[in-house]
CSV table of C-alpha atoms in Angstrom, one decimal:
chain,number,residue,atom,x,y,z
A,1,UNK,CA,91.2,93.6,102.0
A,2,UNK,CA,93.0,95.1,105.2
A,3,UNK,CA,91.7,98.9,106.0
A,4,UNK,CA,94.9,101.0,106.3
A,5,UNK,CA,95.7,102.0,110.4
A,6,UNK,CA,94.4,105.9,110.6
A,7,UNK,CA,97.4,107.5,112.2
A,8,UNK,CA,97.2,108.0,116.2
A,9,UNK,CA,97.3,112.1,116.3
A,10,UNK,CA,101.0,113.5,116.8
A,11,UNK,CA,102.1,115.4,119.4
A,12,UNK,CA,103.1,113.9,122.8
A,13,UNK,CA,100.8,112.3,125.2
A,14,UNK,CA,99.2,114.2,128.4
A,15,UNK,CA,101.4,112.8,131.2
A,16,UNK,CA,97.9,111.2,132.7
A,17,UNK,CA,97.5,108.5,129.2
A,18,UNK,CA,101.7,107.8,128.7
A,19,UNK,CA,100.9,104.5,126.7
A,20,UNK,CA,99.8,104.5,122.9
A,21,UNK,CA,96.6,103.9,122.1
A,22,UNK,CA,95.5,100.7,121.3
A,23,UNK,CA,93.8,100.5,117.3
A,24,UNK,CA,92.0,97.5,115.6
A,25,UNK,CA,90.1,97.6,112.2
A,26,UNK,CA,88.9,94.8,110.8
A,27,UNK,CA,86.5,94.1,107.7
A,28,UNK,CA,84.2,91.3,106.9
A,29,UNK,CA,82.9,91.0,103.1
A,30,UNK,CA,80.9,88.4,102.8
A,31,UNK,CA,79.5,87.0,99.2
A,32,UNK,CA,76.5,85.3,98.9
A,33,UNK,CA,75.6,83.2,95.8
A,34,UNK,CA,72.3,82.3,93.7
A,35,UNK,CA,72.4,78.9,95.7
A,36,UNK,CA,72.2,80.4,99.2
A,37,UNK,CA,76.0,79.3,99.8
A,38,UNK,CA,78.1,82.0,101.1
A,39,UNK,CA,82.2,82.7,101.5
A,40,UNK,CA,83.4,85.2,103.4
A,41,UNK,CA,86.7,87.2,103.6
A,42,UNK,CA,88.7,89.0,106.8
A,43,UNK,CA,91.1,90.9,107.1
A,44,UNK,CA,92.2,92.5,110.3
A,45,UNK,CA,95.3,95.1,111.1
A,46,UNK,CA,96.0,96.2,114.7
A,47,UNK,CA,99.0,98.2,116.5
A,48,UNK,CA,99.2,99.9,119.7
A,49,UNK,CA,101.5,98.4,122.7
A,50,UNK,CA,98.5,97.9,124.9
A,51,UNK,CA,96.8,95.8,122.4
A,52,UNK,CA,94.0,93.7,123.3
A,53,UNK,CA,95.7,90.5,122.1
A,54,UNK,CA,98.4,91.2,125.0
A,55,UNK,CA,99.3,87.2,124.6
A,56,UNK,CA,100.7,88.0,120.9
A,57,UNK,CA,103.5,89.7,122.7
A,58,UNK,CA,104.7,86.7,124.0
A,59,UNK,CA,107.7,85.2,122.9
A,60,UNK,CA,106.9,81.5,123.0
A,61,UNK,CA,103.7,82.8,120.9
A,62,UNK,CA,103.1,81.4,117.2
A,63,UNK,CA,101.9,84.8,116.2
A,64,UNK,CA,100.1,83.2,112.4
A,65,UNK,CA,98.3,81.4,114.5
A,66,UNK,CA,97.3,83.9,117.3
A,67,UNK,CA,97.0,86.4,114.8
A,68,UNK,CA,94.7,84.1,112.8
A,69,UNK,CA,92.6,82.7,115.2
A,70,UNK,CA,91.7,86.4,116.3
A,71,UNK,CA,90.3,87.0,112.3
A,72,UNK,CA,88.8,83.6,112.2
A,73,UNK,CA,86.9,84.5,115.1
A,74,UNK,CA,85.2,87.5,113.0
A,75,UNK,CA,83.8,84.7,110.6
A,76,UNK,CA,80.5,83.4,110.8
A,77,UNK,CA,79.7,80.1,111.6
A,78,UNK,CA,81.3,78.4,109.0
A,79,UNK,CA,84.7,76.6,108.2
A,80,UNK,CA,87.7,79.0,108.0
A,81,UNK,CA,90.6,78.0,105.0
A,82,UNK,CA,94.2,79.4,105.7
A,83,UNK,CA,95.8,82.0,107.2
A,84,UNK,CA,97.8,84.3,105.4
A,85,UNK,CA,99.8,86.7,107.8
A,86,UNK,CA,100.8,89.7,106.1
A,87,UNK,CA,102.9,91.1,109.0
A,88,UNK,CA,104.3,91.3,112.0
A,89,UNK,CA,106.2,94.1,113.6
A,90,UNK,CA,109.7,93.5,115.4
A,91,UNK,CA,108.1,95.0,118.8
A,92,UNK,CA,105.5,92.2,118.7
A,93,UNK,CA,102.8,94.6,118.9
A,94,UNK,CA,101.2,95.2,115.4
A,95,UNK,CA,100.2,92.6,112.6
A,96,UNK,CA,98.0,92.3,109.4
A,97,UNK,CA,96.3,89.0,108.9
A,98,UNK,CA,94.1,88.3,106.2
A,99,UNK,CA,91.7,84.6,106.6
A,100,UNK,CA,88.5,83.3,104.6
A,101,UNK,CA,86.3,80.8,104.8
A,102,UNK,CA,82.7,79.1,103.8
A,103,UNK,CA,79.6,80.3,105.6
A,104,UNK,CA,76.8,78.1,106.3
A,105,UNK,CA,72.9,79.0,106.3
A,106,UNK,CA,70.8,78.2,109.3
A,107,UNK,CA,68.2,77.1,106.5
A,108,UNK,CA,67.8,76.7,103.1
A,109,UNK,CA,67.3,80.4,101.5
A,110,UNK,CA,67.9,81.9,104.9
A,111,UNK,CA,71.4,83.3,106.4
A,112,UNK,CA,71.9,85.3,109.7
A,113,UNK,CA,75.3,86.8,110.2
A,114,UNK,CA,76.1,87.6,113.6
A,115,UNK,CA,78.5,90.3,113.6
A,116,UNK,CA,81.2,89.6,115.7
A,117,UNK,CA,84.0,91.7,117.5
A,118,UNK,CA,87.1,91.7,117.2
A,119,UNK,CA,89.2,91.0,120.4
A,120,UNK,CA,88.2,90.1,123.9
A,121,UNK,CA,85.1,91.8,125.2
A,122,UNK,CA,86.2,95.3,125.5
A,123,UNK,CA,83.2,95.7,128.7
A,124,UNK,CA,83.8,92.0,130.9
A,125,UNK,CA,81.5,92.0,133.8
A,126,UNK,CA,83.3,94.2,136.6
A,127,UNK,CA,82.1,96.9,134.4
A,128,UNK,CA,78.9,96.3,134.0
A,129,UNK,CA,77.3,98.7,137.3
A,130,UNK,CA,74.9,101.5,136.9
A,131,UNK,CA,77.2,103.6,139.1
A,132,UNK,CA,80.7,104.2,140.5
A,133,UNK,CA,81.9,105.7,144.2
A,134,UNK,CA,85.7,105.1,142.3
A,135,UNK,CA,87.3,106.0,139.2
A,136,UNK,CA,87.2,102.9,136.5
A,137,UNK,CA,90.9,102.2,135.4
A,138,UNK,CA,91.9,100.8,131.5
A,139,UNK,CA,95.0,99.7,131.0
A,140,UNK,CA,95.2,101.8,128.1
A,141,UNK,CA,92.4,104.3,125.7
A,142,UNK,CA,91.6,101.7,122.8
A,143,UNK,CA,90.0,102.2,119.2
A,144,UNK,CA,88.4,99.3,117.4
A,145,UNK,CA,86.5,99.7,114.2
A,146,UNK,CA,84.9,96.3,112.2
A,147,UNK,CA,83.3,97.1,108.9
A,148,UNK,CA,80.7,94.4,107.3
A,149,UNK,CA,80.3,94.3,103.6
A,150,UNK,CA,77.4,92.2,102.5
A,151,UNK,CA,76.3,91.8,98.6
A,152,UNK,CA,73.2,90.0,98.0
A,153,UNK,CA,72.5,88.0,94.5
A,154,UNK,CA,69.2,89.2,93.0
A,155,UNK,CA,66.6,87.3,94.6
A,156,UNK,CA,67.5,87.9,97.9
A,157,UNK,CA,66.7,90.4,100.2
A,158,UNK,CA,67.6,91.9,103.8
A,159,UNK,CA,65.2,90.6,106.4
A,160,UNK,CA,66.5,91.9,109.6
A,161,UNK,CA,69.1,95.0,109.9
A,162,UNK,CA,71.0,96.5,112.8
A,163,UNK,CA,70.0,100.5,113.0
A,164,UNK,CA,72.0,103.3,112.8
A,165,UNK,CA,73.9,104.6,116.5
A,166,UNK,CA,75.6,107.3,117.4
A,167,UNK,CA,76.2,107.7,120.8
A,168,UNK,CA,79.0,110.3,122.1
A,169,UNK,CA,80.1,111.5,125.6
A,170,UNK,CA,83.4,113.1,127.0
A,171,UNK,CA,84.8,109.6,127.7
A,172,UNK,CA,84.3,107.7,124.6
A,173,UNK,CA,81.5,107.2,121.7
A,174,UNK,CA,80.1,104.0,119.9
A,175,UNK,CA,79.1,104.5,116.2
A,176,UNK,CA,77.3,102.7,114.1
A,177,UNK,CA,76.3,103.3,110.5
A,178,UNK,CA,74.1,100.9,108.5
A,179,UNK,CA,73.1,101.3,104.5
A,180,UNK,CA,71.3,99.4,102.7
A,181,UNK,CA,70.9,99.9,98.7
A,182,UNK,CA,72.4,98.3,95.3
A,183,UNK,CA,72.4,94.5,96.9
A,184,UNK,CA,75.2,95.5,99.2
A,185,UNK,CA,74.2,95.9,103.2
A,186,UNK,CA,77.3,97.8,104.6
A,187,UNK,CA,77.7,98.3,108.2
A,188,UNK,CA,80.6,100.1,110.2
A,189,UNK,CA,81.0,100.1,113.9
A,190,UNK,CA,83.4,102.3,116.1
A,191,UNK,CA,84.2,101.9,119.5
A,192,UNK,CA,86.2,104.1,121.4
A,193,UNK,CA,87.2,105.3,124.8
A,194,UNK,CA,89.3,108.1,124.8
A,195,UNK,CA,91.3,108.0,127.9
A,196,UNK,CA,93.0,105.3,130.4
A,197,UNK,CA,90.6,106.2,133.5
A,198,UNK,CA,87.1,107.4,133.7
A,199,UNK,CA,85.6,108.8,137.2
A,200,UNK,CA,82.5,108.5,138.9
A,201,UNK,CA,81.4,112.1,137.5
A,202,UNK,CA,82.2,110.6,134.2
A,203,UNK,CA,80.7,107.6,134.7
A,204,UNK,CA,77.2,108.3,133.2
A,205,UNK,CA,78.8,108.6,130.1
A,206,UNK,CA,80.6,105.7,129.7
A,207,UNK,CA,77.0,103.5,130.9
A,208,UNK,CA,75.4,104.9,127.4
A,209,UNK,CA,78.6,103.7,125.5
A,210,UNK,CA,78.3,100.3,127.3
A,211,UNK,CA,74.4,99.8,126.4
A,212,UNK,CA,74.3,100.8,123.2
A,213,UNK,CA,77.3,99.1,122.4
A,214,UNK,CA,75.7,95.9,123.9
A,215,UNK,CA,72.6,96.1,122.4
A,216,UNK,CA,72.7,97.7,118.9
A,217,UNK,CA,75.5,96.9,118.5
A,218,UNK,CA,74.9,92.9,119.0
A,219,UNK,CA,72.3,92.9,116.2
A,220,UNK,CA,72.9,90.9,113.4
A,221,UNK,CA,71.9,90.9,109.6
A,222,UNK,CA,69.6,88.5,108.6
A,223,UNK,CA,68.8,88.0,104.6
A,224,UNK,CA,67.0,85.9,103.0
A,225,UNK,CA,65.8,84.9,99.6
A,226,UNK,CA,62.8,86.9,98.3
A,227,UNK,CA,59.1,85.7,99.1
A,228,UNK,CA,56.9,85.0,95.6
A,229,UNK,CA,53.5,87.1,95.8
């Protein structure tokens, strides 16, 4: 399953933000058997001319496999099958890639899914102070959404869940919605900064993005098979 791209808003661009935004969506569904063993599924669509996975733009670039390896890297600890590449654009800067693969359990009955991101760390370390004197440059506003499907055979349950986040300021937001019901743990997160630059009277903002971002939203799903009374 690849999520459709939701159309960048029309119009033309302020002046201040001239390049496209950059969009990834990717989902995970993940189905876990009687037995404990597990397969999961990827599929992953991104566009946007200041994409994360600038390197795919490269013409000497195998893109099935740069393309894949960025899916495969959504997938649990596991062993990945093949890659199917769905497509590529003619500019270089948009692809659909669909990969899968068998998960493995950290012990018998017991499975912890850490829930990856896709792409590079959107927050490396130079951005990681409590306050700026200068304005914080992106190369470009960025929206990446990864959506986590987990259904459970009867017998198991979910042990450990990320919460539910919403954090929202002028430059950005991080979202995060978890449910849990019918054997199927779902959970969505959105991150998104808005513009290309954020200054220091901004700046606040963008630190409650960051930290939620790398905290909630670095929690994994843990499930396990269901404890006899």
């Amino acid at each position: 399953l690849v999520f459709p791209l939701t159309a960048v808003p029309g119009g033309d661009l302020p002046l201040a933000h001239p390049v496209v935004p950059a969009l990834t969506v990717a989902t995970v569904e993940v189905q876990v058997d009687d037995d404990g063993s597990a397969t999961a599924e990827v599929g992953m669509t991104w566009t946007g001319g200041a994409n994360p996975y600038v390197d795919l733009r490269a013409a000497e670039k195998d893109p099935s496999e740069s393309v894949g390896d960025a899916a495969a890297a959504l997938l649990p600890e596991g062993e990945s099958g093949d890659v199917v590449l769905e497509a590529f654009g003619a500019d270089r800067t948009s692809a659909s890639v669909q990969v899968a693969g068998r998960l493995e359990e950290e012990a018998p009955g017991m499975l912890t899914l850490a829930l990856a991101w896709p792409g590079d760390d959107p927050f490396p370390p130079g951005m990681h102070r409590a306050s700026r004197d200068t304005p914080l440059e992106f190369e470009a506003p960025f929206r990446r959404v990864v959506r986590w499907e987990v259904e459970l055979p009867d017998g198991w349950e979910v042990r450990l869940a990320p919460p539910s986040v919403r954090v929202v300021t002028a430059v950005g937001s991080f979202v995060q919605d978890v449910v849990i019901g019918d054997g199927v743990v779902t959970v969505e997160r959105t991150l998104e900064v808005v513009g290309s630059r954020v200054e220091p009277s901004e700046y606040e903002g963008f630190v409650l993005i960051r930290r939620s971002f790398s905290t909630s939203g670095s929690e994994p799903i843990v499930i396990a098979r269901e404890v006899a009374h």
